[in-house]
CSV table of C-alpha atoms (C1' of nucleotides) in Angstrom, one decimal:
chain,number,residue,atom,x,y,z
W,1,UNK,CA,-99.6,-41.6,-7.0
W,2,UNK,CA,-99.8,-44.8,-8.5
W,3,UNK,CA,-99.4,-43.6,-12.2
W,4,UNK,CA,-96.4,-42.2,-12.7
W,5,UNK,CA,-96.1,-39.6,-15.4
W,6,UNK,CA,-93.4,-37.9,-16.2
W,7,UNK,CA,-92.7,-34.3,-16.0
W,8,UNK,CA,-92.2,-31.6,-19.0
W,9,UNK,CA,-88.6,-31.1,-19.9
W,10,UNK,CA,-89.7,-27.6,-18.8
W,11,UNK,CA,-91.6,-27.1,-15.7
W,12,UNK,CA,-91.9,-23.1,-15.0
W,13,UNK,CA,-93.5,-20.7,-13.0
W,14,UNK,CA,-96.2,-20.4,-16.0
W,15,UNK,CA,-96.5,-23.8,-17.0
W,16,UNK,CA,-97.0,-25.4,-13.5
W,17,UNK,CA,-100.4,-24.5,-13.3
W,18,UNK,CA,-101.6,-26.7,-16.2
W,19,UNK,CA,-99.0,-29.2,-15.1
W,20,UNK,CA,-100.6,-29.1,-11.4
W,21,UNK,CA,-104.0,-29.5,-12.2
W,22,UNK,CA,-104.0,-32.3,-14.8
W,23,UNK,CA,-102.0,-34.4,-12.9
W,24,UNK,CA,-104.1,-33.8,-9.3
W,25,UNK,CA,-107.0,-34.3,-11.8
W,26,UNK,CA,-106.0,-37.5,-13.4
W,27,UNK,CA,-103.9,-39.4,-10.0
W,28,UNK,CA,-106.7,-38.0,-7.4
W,29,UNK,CA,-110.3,-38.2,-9.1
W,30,UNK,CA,-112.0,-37.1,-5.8
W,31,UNK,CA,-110.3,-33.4,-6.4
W,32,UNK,CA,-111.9,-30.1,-7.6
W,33,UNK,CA,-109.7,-29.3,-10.2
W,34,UNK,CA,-111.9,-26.3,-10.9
W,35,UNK,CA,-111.5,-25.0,-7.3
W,36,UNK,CA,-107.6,-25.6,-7.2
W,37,UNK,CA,-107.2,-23.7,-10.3
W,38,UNK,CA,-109.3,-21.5,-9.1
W,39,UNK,CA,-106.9,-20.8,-5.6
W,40,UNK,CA,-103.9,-21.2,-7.7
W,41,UNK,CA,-104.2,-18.7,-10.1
W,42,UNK,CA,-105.5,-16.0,-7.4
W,43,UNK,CA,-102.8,-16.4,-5.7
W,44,UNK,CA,-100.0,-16.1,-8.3
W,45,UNK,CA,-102.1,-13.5,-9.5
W,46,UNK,CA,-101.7,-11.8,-6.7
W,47,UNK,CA,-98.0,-12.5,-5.3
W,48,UNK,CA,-96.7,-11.3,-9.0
W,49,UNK,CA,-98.6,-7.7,-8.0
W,50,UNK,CA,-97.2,-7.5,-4.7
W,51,UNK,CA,-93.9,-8.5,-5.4
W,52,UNK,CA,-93.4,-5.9,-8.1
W,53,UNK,CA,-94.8,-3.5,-6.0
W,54,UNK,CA,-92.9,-4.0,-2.9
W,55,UNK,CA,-90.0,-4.2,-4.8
W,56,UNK,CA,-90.5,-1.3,-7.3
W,57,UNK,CA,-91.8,1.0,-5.0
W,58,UNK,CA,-91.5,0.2,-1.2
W,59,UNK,CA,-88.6,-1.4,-0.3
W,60,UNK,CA,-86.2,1.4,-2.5
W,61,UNK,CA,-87.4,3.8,-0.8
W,62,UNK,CA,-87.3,2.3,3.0
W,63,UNK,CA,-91.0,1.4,3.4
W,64,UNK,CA,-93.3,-1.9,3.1
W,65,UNK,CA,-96.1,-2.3,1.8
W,66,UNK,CA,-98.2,-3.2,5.4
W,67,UNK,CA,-96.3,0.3,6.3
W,68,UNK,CA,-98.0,1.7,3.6
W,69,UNK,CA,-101.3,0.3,4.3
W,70,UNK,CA,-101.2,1.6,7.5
W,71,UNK,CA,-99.7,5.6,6.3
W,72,UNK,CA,-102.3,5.5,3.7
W,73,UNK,CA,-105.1,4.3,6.2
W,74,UNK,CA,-104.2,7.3,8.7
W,75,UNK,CA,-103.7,9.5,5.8
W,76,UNK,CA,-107.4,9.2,4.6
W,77,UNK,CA,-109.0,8.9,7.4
W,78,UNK,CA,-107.1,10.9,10.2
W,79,UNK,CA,-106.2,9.9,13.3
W,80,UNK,CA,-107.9,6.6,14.5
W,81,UNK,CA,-107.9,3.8,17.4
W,82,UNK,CA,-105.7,1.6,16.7
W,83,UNK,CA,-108.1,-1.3,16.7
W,84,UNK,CA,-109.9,0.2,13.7
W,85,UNK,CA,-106.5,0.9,11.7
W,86,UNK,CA,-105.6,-3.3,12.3
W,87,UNK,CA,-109.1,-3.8,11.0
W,88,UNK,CA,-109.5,-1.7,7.9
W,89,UNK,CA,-105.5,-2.4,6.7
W,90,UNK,CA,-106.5,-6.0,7.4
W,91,UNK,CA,-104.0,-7.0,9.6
W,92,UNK,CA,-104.4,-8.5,12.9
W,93,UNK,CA,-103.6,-6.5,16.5
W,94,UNK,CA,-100.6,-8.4,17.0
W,95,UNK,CA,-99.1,-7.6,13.5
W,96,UNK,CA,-99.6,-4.1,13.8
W,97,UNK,CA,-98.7,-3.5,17.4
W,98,UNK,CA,-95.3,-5.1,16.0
W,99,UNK,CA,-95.3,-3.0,12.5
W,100,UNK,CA,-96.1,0.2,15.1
W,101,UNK,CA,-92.0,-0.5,16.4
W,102,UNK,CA,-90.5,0.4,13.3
W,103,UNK,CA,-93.2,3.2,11.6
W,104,UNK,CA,-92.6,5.0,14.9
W,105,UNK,CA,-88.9,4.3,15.4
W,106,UNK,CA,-88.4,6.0,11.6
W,107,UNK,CA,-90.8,8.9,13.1
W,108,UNK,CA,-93.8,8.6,10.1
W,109,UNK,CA,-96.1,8.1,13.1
W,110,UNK,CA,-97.3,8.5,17.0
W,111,UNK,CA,-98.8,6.4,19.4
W,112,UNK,CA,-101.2,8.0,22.0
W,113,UNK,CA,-102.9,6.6,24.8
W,114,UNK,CA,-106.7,6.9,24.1
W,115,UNK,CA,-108.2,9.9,26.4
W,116,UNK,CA,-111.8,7.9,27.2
W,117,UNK,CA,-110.4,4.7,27.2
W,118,UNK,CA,-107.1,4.1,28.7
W,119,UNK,CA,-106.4,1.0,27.7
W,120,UNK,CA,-106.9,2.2,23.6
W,121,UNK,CA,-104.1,3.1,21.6
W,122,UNK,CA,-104.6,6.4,18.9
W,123,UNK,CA,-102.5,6.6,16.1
W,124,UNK,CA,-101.9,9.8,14.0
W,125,UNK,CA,-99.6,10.5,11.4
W,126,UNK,CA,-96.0,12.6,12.0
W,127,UNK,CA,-95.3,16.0,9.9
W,128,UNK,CA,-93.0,13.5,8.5
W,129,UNK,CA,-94.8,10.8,7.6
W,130,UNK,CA,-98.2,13.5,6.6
W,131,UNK,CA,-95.0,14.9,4.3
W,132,UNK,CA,-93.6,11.3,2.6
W,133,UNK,CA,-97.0,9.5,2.5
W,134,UNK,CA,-98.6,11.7,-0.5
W,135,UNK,CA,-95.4,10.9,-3.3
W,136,UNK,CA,-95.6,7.3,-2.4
W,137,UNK,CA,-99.0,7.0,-3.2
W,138,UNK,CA,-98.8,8.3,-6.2
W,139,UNK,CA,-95.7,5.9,-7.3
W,140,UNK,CA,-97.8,3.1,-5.9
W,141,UNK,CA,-100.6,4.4,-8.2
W,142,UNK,CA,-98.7,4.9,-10.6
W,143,UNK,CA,-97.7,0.8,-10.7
W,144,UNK,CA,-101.1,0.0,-10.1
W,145,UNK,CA,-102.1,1.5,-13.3
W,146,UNK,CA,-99.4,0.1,-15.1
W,147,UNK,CA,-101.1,-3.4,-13.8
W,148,UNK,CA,-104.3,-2.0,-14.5
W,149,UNK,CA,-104.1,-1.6,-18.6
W,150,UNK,CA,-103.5,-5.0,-18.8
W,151,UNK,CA,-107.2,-5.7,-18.8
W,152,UNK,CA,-110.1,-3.4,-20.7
W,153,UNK,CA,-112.2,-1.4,-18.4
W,154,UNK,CA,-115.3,-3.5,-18.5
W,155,UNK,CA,-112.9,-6.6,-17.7
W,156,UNK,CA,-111.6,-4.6,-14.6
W,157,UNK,CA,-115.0,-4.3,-13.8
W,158,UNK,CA,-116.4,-7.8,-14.0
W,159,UNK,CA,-112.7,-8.5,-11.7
W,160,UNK,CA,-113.6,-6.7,-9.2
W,161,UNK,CA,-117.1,-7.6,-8.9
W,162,UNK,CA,-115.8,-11.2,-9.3
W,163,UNK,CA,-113.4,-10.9,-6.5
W,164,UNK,CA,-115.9,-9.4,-4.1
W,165,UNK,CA,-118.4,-12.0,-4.9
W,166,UNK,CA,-115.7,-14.4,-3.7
W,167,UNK,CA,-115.1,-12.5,-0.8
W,168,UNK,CA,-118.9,-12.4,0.2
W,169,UNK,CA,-119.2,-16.2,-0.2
W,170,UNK,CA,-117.0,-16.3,2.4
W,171,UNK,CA,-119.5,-16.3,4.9
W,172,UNK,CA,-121.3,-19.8,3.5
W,173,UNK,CA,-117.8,-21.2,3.4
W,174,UNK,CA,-117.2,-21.1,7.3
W,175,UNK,CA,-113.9,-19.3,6.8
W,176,UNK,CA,-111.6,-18.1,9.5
W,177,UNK,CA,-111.1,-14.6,9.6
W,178,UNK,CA,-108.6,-12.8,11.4
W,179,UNK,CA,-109.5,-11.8,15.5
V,1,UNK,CA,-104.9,16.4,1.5
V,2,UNK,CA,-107.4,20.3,1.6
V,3,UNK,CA,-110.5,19.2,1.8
V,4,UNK,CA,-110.9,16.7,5.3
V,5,UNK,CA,-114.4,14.8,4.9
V,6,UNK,CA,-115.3,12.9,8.3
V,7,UNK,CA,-114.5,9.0,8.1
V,8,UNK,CA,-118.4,7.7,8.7
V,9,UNK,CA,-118.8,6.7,12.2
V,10,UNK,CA,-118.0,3.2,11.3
V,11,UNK,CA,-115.0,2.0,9.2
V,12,UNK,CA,-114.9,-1.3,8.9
V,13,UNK,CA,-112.9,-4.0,6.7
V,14,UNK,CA,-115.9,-4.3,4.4
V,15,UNK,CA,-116.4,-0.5,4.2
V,16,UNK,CA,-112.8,1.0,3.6
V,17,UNK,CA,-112.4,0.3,-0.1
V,18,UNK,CA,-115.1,2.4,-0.9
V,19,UNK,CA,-114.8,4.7,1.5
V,20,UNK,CA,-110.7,4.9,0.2
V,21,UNK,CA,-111.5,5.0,-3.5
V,22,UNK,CA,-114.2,7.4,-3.0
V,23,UNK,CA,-111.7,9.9,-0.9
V,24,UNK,CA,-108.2,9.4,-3.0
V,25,UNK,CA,-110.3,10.6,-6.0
V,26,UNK,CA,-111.9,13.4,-4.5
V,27,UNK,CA,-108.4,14.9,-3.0
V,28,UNK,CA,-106.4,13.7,-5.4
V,29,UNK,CA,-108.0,13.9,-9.0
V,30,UNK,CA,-105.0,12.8,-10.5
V,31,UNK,CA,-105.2,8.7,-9.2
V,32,UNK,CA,-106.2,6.0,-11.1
V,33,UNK,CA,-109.2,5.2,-9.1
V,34,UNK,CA,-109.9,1.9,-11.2
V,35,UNK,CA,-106.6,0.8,-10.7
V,36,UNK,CA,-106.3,1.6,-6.8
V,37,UNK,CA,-109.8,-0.3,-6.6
V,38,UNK,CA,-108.6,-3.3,-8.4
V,39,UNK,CA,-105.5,-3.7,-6.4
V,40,UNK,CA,-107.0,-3.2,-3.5
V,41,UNK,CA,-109.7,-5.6,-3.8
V,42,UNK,CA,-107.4,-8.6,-5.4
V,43,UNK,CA,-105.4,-8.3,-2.5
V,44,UNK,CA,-107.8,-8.2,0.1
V,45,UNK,CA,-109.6,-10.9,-1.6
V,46,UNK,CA,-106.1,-13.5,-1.9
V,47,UNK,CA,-105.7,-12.5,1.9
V,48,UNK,CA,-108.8,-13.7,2.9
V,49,UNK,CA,-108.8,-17.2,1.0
V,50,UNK,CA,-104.4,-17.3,2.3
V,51,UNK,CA,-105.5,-16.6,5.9
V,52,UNK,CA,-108.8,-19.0,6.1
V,53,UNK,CA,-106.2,-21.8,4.3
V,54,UNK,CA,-103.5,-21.3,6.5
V,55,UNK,CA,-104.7,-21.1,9.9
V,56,UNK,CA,-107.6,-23.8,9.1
V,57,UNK,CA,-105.6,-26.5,7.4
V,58,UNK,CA,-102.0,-25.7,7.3
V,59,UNK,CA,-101.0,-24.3,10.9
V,60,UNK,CA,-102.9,-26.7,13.2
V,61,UNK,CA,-101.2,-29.6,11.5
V,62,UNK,CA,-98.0,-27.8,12.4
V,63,UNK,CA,-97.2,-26.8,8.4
V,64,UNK,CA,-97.5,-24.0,6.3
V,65,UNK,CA,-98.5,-22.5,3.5
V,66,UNK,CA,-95.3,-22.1,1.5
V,67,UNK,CA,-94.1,-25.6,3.1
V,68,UNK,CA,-97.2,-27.1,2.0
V,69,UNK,CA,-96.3,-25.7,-1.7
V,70,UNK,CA,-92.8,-27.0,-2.1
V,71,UNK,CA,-94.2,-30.2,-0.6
V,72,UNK,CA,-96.7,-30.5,-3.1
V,73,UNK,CA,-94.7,-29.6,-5.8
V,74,UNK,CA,-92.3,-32.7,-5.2
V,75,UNK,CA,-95.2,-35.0,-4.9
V,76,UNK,CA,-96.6,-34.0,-8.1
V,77,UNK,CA,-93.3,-33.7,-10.4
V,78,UNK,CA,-90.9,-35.8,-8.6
V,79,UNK,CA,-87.6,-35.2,-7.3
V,80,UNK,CA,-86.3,-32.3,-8.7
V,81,UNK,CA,-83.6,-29.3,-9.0
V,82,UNK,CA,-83.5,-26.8,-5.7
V,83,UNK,CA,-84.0,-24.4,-8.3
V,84,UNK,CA,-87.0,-25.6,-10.4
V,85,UNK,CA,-88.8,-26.0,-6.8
V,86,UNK,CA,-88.4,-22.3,-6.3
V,87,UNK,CA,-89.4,-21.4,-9.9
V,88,UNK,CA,-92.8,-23.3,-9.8
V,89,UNK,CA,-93.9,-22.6,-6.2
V,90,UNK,CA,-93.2,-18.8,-6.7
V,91,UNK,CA,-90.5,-18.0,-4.1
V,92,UNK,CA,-87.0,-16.9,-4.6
V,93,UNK,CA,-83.9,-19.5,-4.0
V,94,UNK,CA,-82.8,-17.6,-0.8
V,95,UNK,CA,-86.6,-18.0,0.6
V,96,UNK,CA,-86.6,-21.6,0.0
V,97,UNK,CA,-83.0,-22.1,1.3
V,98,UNK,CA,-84.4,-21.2,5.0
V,99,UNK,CA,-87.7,-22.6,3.8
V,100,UNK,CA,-85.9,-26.6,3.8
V,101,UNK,CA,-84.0,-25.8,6.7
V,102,UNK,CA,-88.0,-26.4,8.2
V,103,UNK,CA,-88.8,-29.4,5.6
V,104,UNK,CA,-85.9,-31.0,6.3
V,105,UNK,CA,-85.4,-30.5,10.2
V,106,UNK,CA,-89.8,-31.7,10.2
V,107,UNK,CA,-88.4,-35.2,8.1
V,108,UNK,CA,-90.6,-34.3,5.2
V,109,UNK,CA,-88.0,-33.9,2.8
V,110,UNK,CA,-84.1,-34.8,2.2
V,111,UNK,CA,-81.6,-33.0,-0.1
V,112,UNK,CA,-79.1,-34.3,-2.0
V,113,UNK,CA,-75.9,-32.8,-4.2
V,114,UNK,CA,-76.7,-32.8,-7.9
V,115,UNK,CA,-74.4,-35.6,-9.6
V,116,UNK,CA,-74.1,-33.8,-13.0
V,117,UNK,CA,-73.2,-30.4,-11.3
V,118,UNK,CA,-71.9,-30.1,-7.4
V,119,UNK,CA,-73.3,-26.9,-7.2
V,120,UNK,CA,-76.8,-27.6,-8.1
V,121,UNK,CA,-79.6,-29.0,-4.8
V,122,UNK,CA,-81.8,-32.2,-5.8
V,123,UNK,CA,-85.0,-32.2,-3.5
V,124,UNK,CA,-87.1,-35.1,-2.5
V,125,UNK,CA,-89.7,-36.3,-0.1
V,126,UNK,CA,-89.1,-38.5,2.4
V,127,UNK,CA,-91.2,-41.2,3.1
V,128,UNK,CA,-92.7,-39.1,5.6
V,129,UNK,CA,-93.3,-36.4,3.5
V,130,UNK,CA,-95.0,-38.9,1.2
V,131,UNK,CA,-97.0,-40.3,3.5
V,132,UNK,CA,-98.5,-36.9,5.2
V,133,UNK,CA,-98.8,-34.7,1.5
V,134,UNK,CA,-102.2,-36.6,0.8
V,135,UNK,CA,-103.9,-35.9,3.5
V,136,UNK,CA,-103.8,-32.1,4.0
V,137,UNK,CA,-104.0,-31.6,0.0
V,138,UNK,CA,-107.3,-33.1,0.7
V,139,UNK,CA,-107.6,-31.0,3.5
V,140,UNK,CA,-106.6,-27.8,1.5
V,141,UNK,CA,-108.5,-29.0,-1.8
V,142,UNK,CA,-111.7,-29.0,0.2
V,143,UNK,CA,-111.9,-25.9,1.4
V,144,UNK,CA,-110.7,-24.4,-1.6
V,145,UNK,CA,-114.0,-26.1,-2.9
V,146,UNK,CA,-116.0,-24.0,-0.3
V,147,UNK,CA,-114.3,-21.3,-1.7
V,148,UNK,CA,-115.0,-21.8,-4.9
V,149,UNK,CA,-118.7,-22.3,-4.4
V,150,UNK,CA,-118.8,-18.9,-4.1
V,151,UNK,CA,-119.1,-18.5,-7.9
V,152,UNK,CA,-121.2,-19.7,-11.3
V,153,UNK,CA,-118.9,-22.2,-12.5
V,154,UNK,CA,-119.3,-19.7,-15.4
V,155,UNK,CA,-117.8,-16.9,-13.1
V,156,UNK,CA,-115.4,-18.7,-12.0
V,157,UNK,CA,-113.4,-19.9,-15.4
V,158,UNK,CA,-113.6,-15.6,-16.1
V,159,UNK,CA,-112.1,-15.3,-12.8
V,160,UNK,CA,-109.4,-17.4,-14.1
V,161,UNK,CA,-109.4,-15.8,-17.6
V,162,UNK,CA,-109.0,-12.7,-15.7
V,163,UNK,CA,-106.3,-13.3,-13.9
V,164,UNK,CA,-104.3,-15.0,-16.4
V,165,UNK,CA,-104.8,-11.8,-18.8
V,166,UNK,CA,-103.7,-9.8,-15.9
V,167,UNK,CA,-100.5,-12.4,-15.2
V,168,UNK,CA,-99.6,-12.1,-19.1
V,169,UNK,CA,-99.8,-8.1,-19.3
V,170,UNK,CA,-97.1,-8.1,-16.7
V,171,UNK,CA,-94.8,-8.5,-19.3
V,172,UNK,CA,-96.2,-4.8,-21.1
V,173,UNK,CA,-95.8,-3.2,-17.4
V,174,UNK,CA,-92.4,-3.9,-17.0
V,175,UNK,CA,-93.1,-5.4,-13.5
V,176,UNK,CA,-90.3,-6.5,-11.5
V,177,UNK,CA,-89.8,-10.3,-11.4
V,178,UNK,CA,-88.2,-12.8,-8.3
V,179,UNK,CA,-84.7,-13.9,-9.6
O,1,DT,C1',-54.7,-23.8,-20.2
O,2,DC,C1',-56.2,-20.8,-17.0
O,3,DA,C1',-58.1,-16.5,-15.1
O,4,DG,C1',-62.3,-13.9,-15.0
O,5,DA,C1',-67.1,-14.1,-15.2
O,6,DT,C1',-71.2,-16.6,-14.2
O,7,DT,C1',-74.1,-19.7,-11.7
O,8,DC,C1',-75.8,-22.1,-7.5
O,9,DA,C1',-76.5,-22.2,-2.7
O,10,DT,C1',-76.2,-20.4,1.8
O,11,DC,C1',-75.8,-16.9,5.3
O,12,DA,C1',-76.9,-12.6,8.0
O,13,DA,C1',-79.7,-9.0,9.3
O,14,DA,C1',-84.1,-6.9,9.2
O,15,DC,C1',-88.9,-7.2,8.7
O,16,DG,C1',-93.9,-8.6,9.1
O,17,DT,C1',-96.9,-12.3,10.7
O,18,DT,C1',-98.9,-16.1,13.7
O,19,DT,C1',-100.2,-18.2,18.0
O,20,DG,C1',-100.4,-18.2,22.7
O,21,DA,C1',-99.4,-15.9,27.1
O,22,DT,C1',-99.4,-11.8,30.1
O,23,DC,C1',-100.7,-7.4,32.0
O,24,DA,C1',-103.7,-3.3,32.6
O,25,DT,C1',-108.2,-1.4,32.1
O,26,DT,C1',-113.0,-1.5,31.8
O,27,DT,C1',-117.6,-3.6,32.1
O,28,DG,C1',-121.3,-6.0,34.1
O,29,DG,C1',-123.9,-8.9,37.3
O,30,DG,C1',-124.8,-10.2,42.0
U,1,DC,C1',-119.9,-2.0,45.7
U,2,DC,C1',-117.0,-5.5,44.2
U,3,DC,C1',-115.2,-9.3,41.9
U,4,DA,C1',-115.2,-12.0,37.7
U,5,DA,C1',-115.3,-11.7,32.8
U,6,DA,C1',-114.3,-9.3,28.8
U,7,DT,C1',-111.4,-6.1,26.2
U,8,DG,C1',-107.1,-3.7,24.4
U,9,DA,C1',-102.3,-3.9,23.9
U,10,DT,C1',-97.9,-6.0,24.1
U,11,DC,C1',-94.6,-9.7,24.3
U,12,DA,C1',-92.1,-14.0,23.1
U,13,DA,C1',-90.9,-17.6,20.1
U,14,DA,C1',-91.1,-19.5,15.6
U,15,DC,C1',-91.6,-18.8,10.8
U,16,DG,C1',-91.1,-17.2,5.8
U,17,DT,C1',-89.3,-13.4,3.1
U,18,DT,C1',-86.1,-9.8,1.3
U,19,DT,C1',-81.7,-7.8,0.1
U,20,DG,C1',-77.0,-8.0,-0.1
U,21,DA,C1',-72.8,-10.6,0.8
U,22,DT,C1',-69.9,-14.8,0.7
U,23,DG,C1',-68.1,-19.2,-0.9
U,24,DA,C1',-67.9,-23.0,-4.0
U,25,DA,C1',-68.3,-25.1,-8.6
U,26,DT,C1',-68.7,-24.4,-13.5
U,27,DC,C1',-68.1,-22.1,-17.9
U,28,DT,C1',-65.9,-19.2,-21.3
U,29,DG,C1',-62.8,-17.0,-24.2
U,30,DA,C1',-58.2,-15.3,-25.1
DNA sequence: TCAGATTCATCAAACGTTTGATCATTTGGG
DNA sequence: CCCAAATGATCAAACGTTTGATGAATCTGA
């Protein structure tokens, strides 16, 4: 950076954005400003959700929210190989055989040894966890909708359609997805 | 949960928001359906782009993602306040306490006592840190461009539009902020 | 002035995640 | 049939993060 400019008085969480951008954009002329924009904003986007979340609704009452994922996966759609949970909650085997430790250890779930394979784990949910899982849905939801109002429905619409645009361009950018 | 519907024979990443949308409304007629599908699909979306940028730019050079942030960060505003840093690259003081134990221990950045308030943490780069920053926020800027290819150029300033909306309506939800 | 409250940074414990290695089971080709 | 390759799960080490606690410096108001 040969062009030292200086910084606002106030650099913040909501001003850095601009900040970032114009500056990359006027020191680096090679860089899509459009793209890092693009990555930034997603991703603050998305940290402010989970972090209230989390925070409002998982940790106080002794849970995460990959915990959750993986109660709410086994809650929809029964018992499964564990293979398939890791997939759908979109976390790899490793994470989950380590997430497995503590959902088990507080007893919301079982591990069983596949019958026709033996090497296959199957998970299914404990009267405990089948009994806690349903309330903290709906206080998840409930935050979720709170979220939600911010945009009109069509807007939630076009977002989501957006985002899995994105998600299916994936393929043409060559990106790494988890094993 | 009364009613059990069969999961279809295959579950899959791609197929589960559907197929979990679809399900939490039929049981549960009470959920925000939009709302569970929007959360759901921004966060499976951010995860994608964080894990194809992390383990294809950041981890086989050894850094990471929130490293690379705080790094960048410095280069682009200059030595600054501990707690500015953790204000602009979205993580809590404590995280990025144990976060420059890393920085500092790789040679990328020093810290030094604020003279106007012995309390107070001024970060900056070392040359080291200087010298390396460049290159992987090249690295990083292009495959957030192959990313970003993904959408209209149209699409992807609504994406952004979206997003900020849904950043600024925080404030109406009440959501829980980092300290 | 000075004692209480506030602010800044760090620490400790617990957790989820990543990469790379290891072990057991199953599959497939000769 | 048998052995090599592939598959499923776990482990170990390192990392970033959270919450709650502790210690040091600064500020404030009586």
């Amino acid at each position: 950076m040969t062009h030292n400019t200086a910084p606002p008085d106030e650099l913040t969480f909501w001003s850095f954005v601009d900040y970032a951008v114009q500056k990359a954009e006027r020191e680096l002329p090679s860089v899509n400003a459009e793209a890092m924009r693009m990555v930034l904003t997603l991703n603050r986007a998305t940290s402010m959700v989970v972090y209230d979340l989390e925070s409002s609704v998982h940790r106080p009452r002794g849970w995460t929210w990959p915990g959750f994922r993986v109660l709410f996966a086994l809650w929809l759609a029964g018992p499964m190989e564990a293979k398939t949970t890791a997939e759908i909650s979109g976390m790899s085997r490793a994470a989950l055989s380590a997430l497995l430790n503590t959902l088990e250890r507080d007893g919301l779930l079982s591990r069983q040894r596949a019958t026709h394979d033996r090497r296959a784990l199957q998970l299914s949910l404990t009267e405990a966890g089948y009994g806690a899982i349903l309330g903290v849905f709906r206080a998840h939801n409930r935050r979720e909708s709170a979220w939600a109002e911010a945009l009109e429905p069509e807007e939630r619409r076009e977002l989501v359609r957006l985002l899995n645009k994105l998600m299916a361009g994936s393929t043409d950018a060559q990106a790494k997805f988890r094993s």
